[in-house]
Short mmCIF file of C-alpha atoms (C1' of nucleotides) in Angstrom, two decimals:
data_model
loop_
_atom_site.label_atom_id
_atom_site.label_comp_id
_atom_site.label_asym_id
_atom_site.label_seq_id
_atom_site.Cartn_x
_atom_site.Cartn_y
_atom_site.Cartn_z
CA MET A 22 0.00 0.00 0.00
CA LEU A 23 2.95 2.28 0.67
CA ASP A 24 4.94 2.95 -2.43
CA SER A 25 7.78 5.17 -1.34
CA ALA A 26 10.68 4.74 1.07
CA PRO A 27 10.08 6.34 4.49
CA GLY A 28 11.85 9.63 4.14
CA ALA A 29 12.01 9.64 0.38
CA THR A 30 10.29 11.55 -2.41
CA PRO A 31 13.21 13.94 -2.32
CA GLY A 32 12.47 16.26 -5.12
CA PRO A 33 10.76 15.58 -8.37
CA SER A 34 7.38 14.02 -8.97
CA ARG A 35 4.18 15.16 -7.35
CA ARG A 36 0.78 13.51 -7.40
CA SER A 37 -2.30 14.85 -9.03
CA SER A 38 -5.05 16.05 -6.76
CA ASP A 39 -7.30 13.18 -7.79
CA ALA A 40 -4.66 10.53 -7.18
CA THR A 41 -4.08 11.85 -3.69
CA ARG A 42 -7.79 11.93 -2.96
CA ALA A 43 -8.09 8.33 -4.08
CA ALA A 44 -5.08 7.24 -2.04
CA ILE A 45 -6.55 8.85 1.07
CA LEU A 46 -9.92 7.21 0.49
CA ASP A 47 -8.35 3.79 0.03
CA ALA A 48 -6.31 4.14 3.19
CA ALA A 49 -9.34 5.42 5.08
CA ARG A 50 -11.50 2.48 4.05
CA ALA A 51 -8.82 0.00 5.09
CA ARG A 52 -8.23 1.68 8.44
CA PHE A 53 -11.91 2.08 9.29
CA ALA A 54 -12.47 -1.57 8.41
CA ALA A 55 -9.54 -2.78 10.47
CA ASP A 56 -9.78 -0.49 13.48
CA GLY A 57 -13.23 1.06 13.76
CA TYR A 58 -13.95 4.77 13.92
CA ASP A 59 -12.04 5.89 17.00
CA ARG A 60 -8.87 3.87 16.53
CA ALA A 61 -8.62 4.77 12.86
CA THR A 62 -6.71 8.00 13.33
CA ILE A 63 -6.25 10.68 10.74
CA ARG A 64 -2.53 10.41 11.29
CA ALA A 65 -2.49 6.68 10.54
CA ILE A 66 -4.63 7.13 7.43
CA ALA A 67 -2.35 9.93 6.24
CA ARG A 68 0.71 7.77 6.86
CA ASP A 69 -0.79 4.94 4.79
CA ALA A 70 -1.50 7.39 2.00
CA SER A 71 2.04 8.81 2.25
CA ILE A 72 0.91 12.32 2.95
CA ASP A 73 0.72 14.87 5.71
CA PRO A 74 -2.28 14.68 8.06
CA SER A 75 -3.15 18.28 7.36
CA MET A 76 -3.79 17.39 3.73
CA VAL A 77 -6.52 15.01 4.78
CA MET A 78 -8.25 17.95 6.39
CA ARG A 79 -7.79 20.10 3.31
CA TYR A 80 -9.32 17.47 1.09
CA PHE A 81 -12.20 16.33 3.29
CA GLY A 82 -12.78 18.98 5.96
CA ASN A 83 -12.94 16.77 9.01
CA LYS A 84 -12.89 13.16 10.10
CA GLU A 85 -16.63 12.59 9.98
CA ALA A 86 -16.86 13.90 6.43
CA LEU A 87 -13.94 11.69 5.44
CA PHE A 88 -15.78 8.68 6.80
CA ALA A 89 -18.98 9.64 5.02
CA THR A 90 -17.13 9.99 1.72
CA ALA A 91 -14.98 6.88 2.10
CA VAL A 92 -17.72 4.52 3.17
CA ALA A 93 -20.63 4.93 0.80
CA VAL A 94 -22.34 1.57 0.86
CA ASP A 95 -24.23 0.30 -2.13
CA LEU A 96 -25.39 -3.27 -1.68
CA ARG A 97 -26.14 -3.62 -5.41
CA LEU A 98 -28.85 -6.10 -4.59
CA PRO A 99 -29.86 -8.26 -7.55
CA ASP A 100 -33.34 -8.20 -8.96
CA ILE A 101 -34.66 -11.12 -7.00
CA ALA A 102 -38.11 -10.77 -8.52
CA ALA A 103 -36.62 -12.26 -11.69
CA LEU A 104 -35.46 -15.39 -9.89
CA PRO A 105 -37.41 -18.56 -9.23
CA ARG A 106 -39.13 -17.86 -5.94
CA GLU A 107 -37.60 -20.81 -4.14
CA GLU A 108 -34.05 -19.65 -4.84
CA VAL A 109 -34.11 -16.12 -3.42
CA GLY A 110 -32.67 -17.25 -0.07
CA ARG A 111 -29.59 -18.85 -1.56
CA ALA A 112 -29.18 -16.00 -4.03
CA LEU A 113 -29.18 -13.37 -1.29
CA VAL A 114 -26.66 -15.24 0.83
CA ALA A 115 -24.35 -15.77 -2.14
CA HIS A 116 -24.63 -12.11 -3.09
CA PHE A 117 -23.79 -10.85 0.40
CA LEU A 118 -20.92 -13.26 0.73
CA GLY A 119 -19.41 -12.01 -2.50
CA LEU A 120 -19.91 -8.41 -1.44
CA TRP A 121 -18.18 -8.95 1.85
CA GLU A 122 -15.30 -11.03 0.59
CA ASP A 123 -13.79 -8.54 -1.80
CA ASN A 124 -14.07 -5.14 -0.26
CA GLY A 125 -13.51 -3.83 3.19
CA GLU A 126 -16.25 -1.24 2.89
CA LEU A 127 -18.87 -3.38 4.55
CA THR A 128 -16.57 -4.46 7.33
CA ALA A 129 -15.78 -0.80 7.88
CA MET A 130 -19.45 0.10 8.05
CA LEU A 131 -20.17 -2.73 10.48
CA ARG A 132 -17.27 -1.85 12.77
CA VAL A 133 -18.12 1.81 12.77
CA GLY A 134 -21.83 1.10 13.12
CA VAL A 135 -21.14 -0.61 16.39
CA THR A 136 -18.70 2.05 17.60
CA ASN A 137 -20.36 5.25 16.57
CA PRO A 138 -23.89 6.66 16.69
CA VAL A 139 -23.52 8.21 13.26
CA GLY A 140 -22.35 4.86 11.93
CA ALA A 141 -25.35 3.10 13.46
CA GLU A 142 -27.71 5.57 11.82
CA ARG A 143 -25.97 4.92 8.54
CA MET A 144 -26.58 1.18 8.91
CA ARG A 145 -30.23 1.74 9.72
CA SER A 146 -30.59 3.78 6.55
CA VAL A 147 -28.89 1.13 4.42
CA PHE A 148 -31.32 -1.40 5.87
CA ARG A 149 -34.31 0.85 5.26
CA ASP A 150 -33.40 2.07 1.79
CA GLN A 151 -31.78 -1.00 0.28
CA LEU A 152 -32.65 -4.29 1.97
CA LEU A 153 -36.23 -3.54 2.92
CA PRO A 154 -37.47 -2.54 -0.57
CA VAL A 155 -36.03 -5.69 -2.10
CA THR A 156 -37.66 -7.82 0.55
CA ARG A 157 -40.94 -6.24 -0.37
CA LEU A 158 -40.73 -7.83 -3.80
CA VAL A 159 -40.79 -11.38 -2.41
CA CYS A 160 -42.88 -11.14 0.69
CA PRO A 161 -46.50 -12.20 0.57
CA ASP A 162 -47.98 -9.95 3.27
CA PRO A 163 -46.76 -6.30 3.11
CA GLU A 164 -47.35 -5.93 6.82
CA GLN A 165 -44.74 -8.59 7.55
CA VAL A 166 -42.06 -7.05 5.35
CA PRO A 167 -40.18 -5.18 8.11
CA THR A 168 -40.10 -8.19 10.40
CA ARG A 169 -38.97 -10.62 7.73
CA SER A 170 -36.41 -8.17 6.45
CA ALA A 171 -34.99 -7.64 9.93
CA LEU A 172 -34.69 -11.39 10.43
CA CYS A 173 -32.65 -11.63 7.25
CA ALA A 174 -30.48 -8.73 8.35
CA ALA A 175 -29.87 -10.42 11.70
CA GLN A 176 -28.72 -13.65 10.07
CA LEU A 177 -26.55 -11.97 7.45
CA LEU A 178 -24.96 -9.49 9.84
CA GLY A 179 -24.41 -12.26 12.37
CA LEU A 180 -22.46 -14.16 9.76
CA ALA A 181 -20.38 -11.08 8.93
CA LEU A 182 -19.78 -10.41 12.59
CA THR A 183 -18.54 -13.88 13.46
CA ARG A 184 -16.64 -14.42 10.22
CA TYR A 185 -15.04 -11.06 9.43
CA VAL A 186 -14.92 -9.14 12.70
CA LEU A 187 -14.73 -11.55 15.63
CA ARG A 188 -13.14 -14.22 13.47
CA LEU A 189 -14.48 -17.25 15.28
CA PRO A 190 -12.31 -19.98 13.75
CA PRO A 191 -15.12 -22.31 12.61
CA ALA A 192 -16.93 -19.39 10.99
CA VAL A 193 -13.79 -18.29 9.18
CA GLU A 194 -13.04 -21.78 7.92
CA LEU A 195 -16.44 -22.39 6.35
CA ALA A 196 -16.24 -22.58 2.57
CA PRO A 197 -18.50 -20.11 0.75
CA GLU A 198 -20.61 -22.95 -0.68
CA GLU A 199 -21.15 -24.30 2.81
CA VAL A 200 -22.31 -20.90 4.02
CA VAL A 201 -24.78 -20.70 1.17
CA ALA A 202 -26.02 -24.22 1.80
CA TRP A 203 -26.59 -23.56 5.49
CA LEU A 204 -27.92 -19.99 5.45
CA GLY A 205 -29.80 -20.13 2.17
CA PRO A 206 -32.73 -22.14 3.54
CA THR A 207 -32.83 -19.92 6.62
CA LEU A 208 -33.29 -16.77 4.59
CA GLN A 209 -35.72 -18.57 2.33
CA ARG A 210 -37.85 -19.38 5.34
CA TYR A 211 -37.61 -15.86 6.77
CA LEU A 212 -38.74 -14.45 3.44
CA THR A 213 -41.38 -16.82 2.18
CA ALA A 214 -42.51 -19.35 4.78
CA PRO A 215 -45.86 -18.77 6.52
CA SER A 216 -45.36 -16.82 9.72
CA PRO A 217 -45.02 -19.22 12.64
CA MET B 18 -27.57 5.54 39.57
CA LEU B 19 -26.21 8.68 41.19
CA ASP B 20 -27.37 9.10 44.74
CA SER B 21 -25.82 12.33 45.94
CA ALA B 22 -26.19 15.96 44.97
CA PRO B 23 -23.45 17.18 42.63
CA GLY B 24 -21.06 18.87 44.98
CA ALA B 25 -22.44 17.45 48.18
CA THR B 26 -21.34 14.83 50.68
CA PRO B 27 -19.87 17.69 52.69
CA GLY B 28 -18.47 16.02 55.73
CA PRO B 29 -19.76 12.99 57.52
CA SER B 30 -20.56 9.60 56.03
CA ARG B 31 -18.22 7.62 53.81
CA ARG B 32 -18.82 4.49 51.80
CA SER B 33 -17.46 1.10 52.57
CA SER B 34 -14.78 -0.19 50.28
CA ASP B 35 -17.10 -2.89 48.95
CA ALA B 36 -19.90 -0.46 48.19
CA THR B 37 -17.52 1.72 46.20
CA ARG B 38 -16.14 -1.25 44.32
CA ALA B 39 -19.66 -2.30 43.43
CA ALA B 40 -20.63 1.21 42.36
CA ILE B 41 -17.61 1.40 40.09
CA LEU B 42 -18.34 -2.00 38.55
CA ASP B 43 -21.96 -1.07 37.91
CA ALA B 44 -20.96 2.17 36.26
CA ALA B 45 -18.27 0.43 34.24
CA ARG B 46 -20.67 -2.20 32.91
CA ALA B 47 -23.16 0.46 31.89
CA ARG B 48 -20.55 2.61 30.19
CA PHE B 49 -18.84 -0.24 28.35
CA ALA B 50 -22.24 -1.45 27.15
CA ALA B 51 -23.31 1.98 25.99
CA ASP B 52 -20.07 3.31 24.56
CA GLY B 53 -17.61 0.51 23.83
CA TYR B 54 -14.09 0.28 25.17
CA ASP B 55 -12.48 3.47 23.91
CA ARG B 56 -15.33 5.89 24.50
CA ALA B 57 -16.03 4.51 27.95
CA THR B 58 -13.53 6.68 29.79
CA ILE B 59 -12.28 6.12 33.32
CA ARG B 60 -13.31 9.67 34.07
CA ALA B 61 -16.89 9.07 32.95
CA ILE B 62 -17.14 5.83 34.89
CA ALA B 63 -15.79 7.55 37.98
CA ARG B 64 -18.26 10.38 37.58
CA ASP B 65 -21.14 7.90 37.36
CA ALA B 66 -19.90 6.20 40.51
CA SER B 67 -19.53 9.59 42.25
CA ILE B 68 -15.86 9.20 42.93
CA ASP B 69 -12.47 10.45 41.85
CA PRO B 70 -10.90 8.78 38.79
CA SER B 71 -7.79 7.96 40.76
CA MET B 72 -9.83 5.68 43.02
CA VAL B 73 -10.75 3.55 40.03
CA MET B 74 -7.06 2.98 39.49
CA ARG B 75 -6.49 2.18 43.16
CA TYR B 76 -9.24 -0.41 43.13
CA PHE B 77 -8.59 -2.05 39.78
CA GLY B 78 -5.07 -1.16 38.69
CA ASN B 79 -5.78 -0.09 35.14
CA LYS B 80 -8.52 0.16 32.57
CA GLU B 81 -8.01 -3.26 31.05
CA ALA B 82 -8.20 -4.97 34.42
CA LEU B 83 -11.33 -3.00 35.24
CA PHE B 84 -12.92 -4.25 32.05
CA ALA B 85 -11.90 -7.83 32.77
CA THR B 86 -13.40 -7.65 36.26
CA ALA B 87 -16.57 -5.80 35.28
CA VAL B 88 -17.43 -7.94 32.28
CA ALA B 89 -17.09 -11.56 33.33
CA VAL B 90 -19.51 -13.36 31.08
CA ASP B 91 -21.18 -16.52 32.22
CA LEU B 92 -23.83 -17.69 29.78
CA ARG B 93 -25.29 -20.10 32.38
CA LEU B 94 -26.41 -22.36 29.57
CA PRO B 95 -29.13 -24.81 30.60
CA ASP B 96 -28.59 -28.53 30.49
CA ILE B 97 -30.08 -29.06 27.08
CA ALA B 98 -29.33 -32.78 27.19
CA ALA B 99 -32.21 -33.07 29.63
CA LEU B 100 -34.68 -31.51 27.17
CA PRO B 101 -36.68 -33.23 24.48
CA ARG B 102 -34.36 -33.18 21.51
CA GLU B 103 -36.75 -31.28 19.26
CA GLU B 104 -36.99 -28.36 21.67
CA VAL B 105 -33.34 -27.43 22.10
CA GLY B 106 -33.49 -24.72 19.42
CA ARG B 107 -36.34 -22.83 21.02
CA ALA B 108 -34.84 -23.33 24.47
CA LEU B 109 -31.50 -21.82 23.45
CA VAL B 110 -33.09 -18.80 21.80
CA ALA B 111 -35.31 -18.17 24.81
CA HIS B 112 -32.36 -18.50 27.16
CA PHE B 113 -30.20 -16.04 25.23
CA LEU B 114 -33.03 -13.59 24.92
CA GLY B 115 -33.55 -13.62 28.68
CA LEU B 116 -29.84 -13.21 29.28
CA TRP B 117 -29.61 -10.25 27.00
CA GLU B 118 -32.73 -8.48 28.13
CA ASP B 119 -31.86 -7.97 31.74
CA ASN B 120 -28.19 -7.18 31.95
CA GLY B 121 -25.92 -4.99 29.95
CA GLU B 122 -22.97 -7.30 30.40
CA LEU B 123 -23.47 -9.07 27.10
CA THR B 124 -24.05 -5.86 25.21
CA ALA B 125 -20.83 -4.58 26.73
CA MET B 126 -18.94 -7.67 25.65
CA LEU B 127 -20.31 -7.45 22.13
CA ARG B 128 -19.50 -3.77 21.74
CA VAL B 129 -16.02 -4.19 23.12
CA GLY B 130 -15.46 -7.39 21.14
CA VAL B 131 -15.96 -5.43 17.95
CA THR B 132 -13.85 -2.48 19.08
CA ASN B 133 -10.93 -4.12 20.79
CA PRO B 134 -8.62 -7.07 20.04
CA VAL B 135 -8.65 -8.16 23.66
CA GLY B 136 -12.44 -8.03 23.63
CA ALA B 137 -12.57 -10.14 20.47
CA GLU B 138 -10.34 -12.75 22.07
CA ARG B 139 -12.64 -12.76 25.05
CA MET B 140 -15.62 -13.49 22.81
CA ARG B 141 -13.78 -16.31 21.09
CA SER B 142 -13.06 -17.87 24.45
CA VAL B 143 -16.68 -17.60 25.57
CA PHE B 144 -17.67 -19.32 22.36
CA ARG B 145 -15.04 -22.03 22.77
CA ASP B 146 -15.52 -22.69 26.48
CA GLN B 147 -19.25 -22.23 26.88
CA LEU B 148 -21.28 -22.55 23.70
CA LEU B 149 -19.25 -25.21 21.94
CA PRO B 150 -19.29 -27.79 24.77
CA VAL B 151 -23.05 -27.51 25.09
CA THR B 152 -23.50 -27.95 21.38
CA ARG B 153 -21.50 -31.15 21.63
CA LEU B 154 -24.25 -32.67 23.76
CA VAL B 155 -26.85 -32.44 21.00
CA CYS B 156 -24.88 -32.84 17.83
CA PRO B 157 -24.84 -36.18 16.10
CA ASP B 158 -21.43 -36.04 14.40
CA PRO B 159 -18.61 -34.69 16.63
CA GLU B 160 -16.74 -33.49 13.60
CA GLN B 161 -19.55 -31.09 12.74
CA VAL B 162 -19.77 -29.58 16.21
CA PRO B 163 -17.64 -26.48 15.54
CA THR B 164 -19.48 -25.65 12.33
CA ARG B 165 -22.93 -26.10 13.79
CA SER B 166 -21.97 -24.19 16.90
CA ALA B 167 -20.63 -21.29 14.86
CA LEU B 168 -23.85 -21.15 12.85
CA CYS B 169 -25.82 -20.83 16.07
CA ALA B 170 -23.46 -18.12 17.29
CA ALA B 171 -23.89 -16.21 14.04
CA GLN B 172 -27.68 -16.25 14.30
CA LEU B 173 -27.78 -15.38 17.99
CA LEU B 174 -25.16 -12.63 17.79
CA GLY B 175 -26.83 -11.25 14.68
CA LEU B 176 -30.03 -10.90 16.65
CA ALA B 177 -28.21 -9.16 19.48
CA LEU B 178 -26.43 -6.88 17.04
CA THR B 179 -29.54 -5.73 15.23
CA ARG B 180 -31.76 -5.57 18.31
CA TYR B 181 -29.52 -4.19 21.07
CA VAL B 182 -26.65 -2.43 19.33
CA LEU B 183 -27.76 -1.14 15.94
CA ARG B 184 -31.37 -0.97 17.07
CA LEU B 185 -33.00 -1.61 13.71
CA PRO B 186 -36.59 -0.65 14.48
CA PRO B 187 -38.28 -3.89 13.32
CA ALA B 188 -35.77 -5.96 15.30
CA VAL B 189 -36.38 -3.90 18.41
CA GLU B 190 -40.14 -4.15 18.10
CA LEU B 191 -40.29 -7.92 17.84
CA ALA B 192 -41.93 -9.50 20.89
CA PRO B 193 -39.78 -12.10 22.66
CA GLU B 194 -42.21 -14.87 21.74
CA GLU B 195 -41.96 -13.88 18.09
CA VAL B 196 -38.18 -14.03 18.25
CA VAL B 197 -38.34 -17.50 19.74
CA ALA B 198 -40.86 -18.66 17.16
CA TRP B 199 -38.74 -17.43 14.26
CA LEU B 200 -35.23 -18.26 15.44
CA GLY B 201 -36.03 -21.45 17.34
CA PRO B 202 -36.46 -23.59 14.23
CA THR B 203 -33.33 -22.06 12.71
CA LEU B 204 -31.15 -23.10 15.63
CA GLN B 205 -32.91 -26.44 15.74
CA ARG B 206 -31.90 -27.04 12.14
CA TYR B 207 -28.32 -25.84 12.68
CA LEU B 208 -27.97 -28.23 15.60
CA THR B 209 -29.78 -31.37 14.57
CA ALA B 210 -30.74 -31.40 10.88
CA PRO B 211 -28.63 -33.52 8.51
CA SER B 212 -25.88 -31.44 7.00
CA PRO B 213 -27.01 -30.00 3.65
"C1'" DC C 1 -6.75 10.15 73.67
"C1'" DG C 2 -3.81 9.17 69.86
"C1'" DG C 3 -2.11 7.28 66.02
"C1'" DA C 4 -2.46 3.81 62.10
"C1'" DG C 5 -4.88 2.57 58.24
"C1'" DA C 6 -8.70 2.98 55.20
"C1'" DT C 7 -11.17 6.14 52.15
"C1'" DG C 8 -11.06 9.92 49.27
"C1'" DT C 9 -9.51 14.49 46.77
"C1'" DC C 10 -6.43 17.43 43.97
"C1'" DA C 11 -3.18 18.68 40.73
"C1'" DA C 12 -0.25 17.34 37.62
"C1'" DC C 13 2.48 14.24 34.21
"C1'" DG C 14 3.17 12.62 29.45
"C1'" DC C 15 0.89 11.25 25.49
"C1'" DT C 16 -2.26 11.15 21.55
"C1'" DT C 17 -5.92 13.16 19.06
"C1'" DG C 18 -8.35 16.36 15.58
"C1'" DT C 19 -7.53 20.55 13.70
"C1'" DT C 20 -5.29 25.09 12.17
"C1'" DG C 21 -2.22 28.43 9.93
"C1'" DG C 22 1.99 29.68 7.90
"C1'" DC C 23 5.48 28.56 4.79
"C1'" DC C 24 7.78 26.21 0.94
"C1'" DT C 25 8.37 24.46 -3.81
"C1'" DA C 26 7.58 22.57 -8.19
"C1'" DC C 27 4.68 22.95 -12.25
"C1'" DG C 28 2.28 25.15 -16.22
"C1'" DC C 29 0.93 28.99 -18.63
"C1'" DA C 30 2.03 33.66 -20.59
"C1'" DT D 26 11.85 33.98 -18.22
"C1'" DG D 27 8.73 35.06 -14.81
"C1'" DC D 28 4.97 34.20 -11.82
"C1'" DG D 29 0.48 32.48 -9.92
"C1'" DT D 30 -1.13 28.63 -7.91
"C1'" DA D 31 -1.91 23.86 -6.84
"C1'" DG D 32 0.11 20.49 -4.01
"C1'" DG D 33 2.52 19.54 0.13
"C1'" DC D 34 5.17 20.01 4.71
"C1'" DC D 35 5.99 21.57 9.42
"C1'" DA D 36 5.00 23.18 13.91
"C1'" DA D 37 1.83 24.15 16.96
"C1'" DC D 38 -2.82 24.50 19.42
"C1'" DA D 39 -6.38 22.96 22.81
"C1'" DA D 40 -8.60 19.16 24.52
"C1'" DG D 41 -9.03 14.71 26.35
"C1'" DC D 42 -7.00 10.47 27.75
"C1'" DG D 43 -4.88 6.96 31.38
"C1'" DT D 44 -2.11 7.20 35.14
"C1'" DT D 45 0.63 8.86 39.27
"C1'" DG D 46 1.91 10.68 43.77
"C1'" DA D 47 1.28 13.91 47.41
"C1'" DC D 48 -1.93 15.39 50.55
"C1'" DA D 49 -6.47 15.53 53.32
"C1'" DT D 50 -9.94 13.40 56.35
"C1'" DC D 51 -12.64 10.03 58.54
"C1'" DT D 52 -12.88 5.70 61.58
"C1'" DC D 53 -11.70 2.47 64.64
"C1'" DC D 54 -8.67 -0.03 67.83
"C1'" DG D 55 -5.55 -0.04 71.75
#
DNA sequence: CGGAGATGTCAACGCTTGTTGGCCTACGCA
DNA sequence: TGCGTAGGCCAACAAGCGTTGACATCTCCG
């Protein structure tokens, strides 16, 4: 992630404004994901981006704005209305797993959501604006949509928590196909089974 | 929680050592649960306990030791081997729900587990030493015990996360019986159903 | 009555944090 | 060639943190 020797960059080349912005955002995402909001310091992010901390302020104003810019979550949920109805559970699990595996953005949001009130509000809005509407497409009774959606969120976030944040060994070692095979039917039931 | 006027306690009565210890531990549990490890400051805990911050150090040495003493999690898992085998899922969900509802200790552990490496290790050990052995009593194949146990942990912690930490409205509004009715069969399947 | 020990306060330390303002220096256009 | 400006560094700030040690006061035993 660092690309220059510690005290180097003696004279010549300088970065473009956009490249620096991008480097800061990358470093910020990684730090927020690894350390949570409080422990991810501006100084550490700046160091990772090979720049002075004051530049972070110039580019983004303050820490909260940096977080808001760096962690803009888009779940990119698939159009599950187009799928066979009995496969939506497995499809959702597989989609989330893929999302989580290859970018730290969601881990960052989860860690910060637990640490910080602003982060928690952000997670509630992602739930409300992204997961809930999609659930509406599959659920029989509109009145049950929030409940069923929340149950799905609990199962999916619980997986992320144990696998990517707490790193319980058996949860980490599960192969992706195993996760889908186990959690798929659970989400299927939460979404489509008659309420118990 | 505070029982004296702000600047009061002018002369006479003093507290016993044990009462002060207990007051500090209560305040610490509440603060860790509400704020996580970093934001729960010694100064704030001391203020809640109506005492000088330096006394917290005298009683507990340092912040990490205070946390270790204040948050000593005992899941008190019931002897599920004595239950009818098809009821263990519901029983576990009901037990966890009760545990979580009436003390902040578990919320504290969860919040700190996400924030702090030491807290995460603590959660792994609770999983390993308390949940996993109980799972062993119900699981058919010993080799599948860690996997099945981790699946249960994911579902239960996901519930706690959405309901007590992130406070997603639909998760908060679920009645306890509803939670048991929805999650019971899930845990039942994770524990006893043939592996998919 | 007197002093030892328990209980508690106060003021300060060294450190880290987010944030600010002044200064430098290389680049690109005229 | 000269110069404005974008890009970057450095030093410092006020605040808050965990932690420490010196000092006060109450209580109880001999």
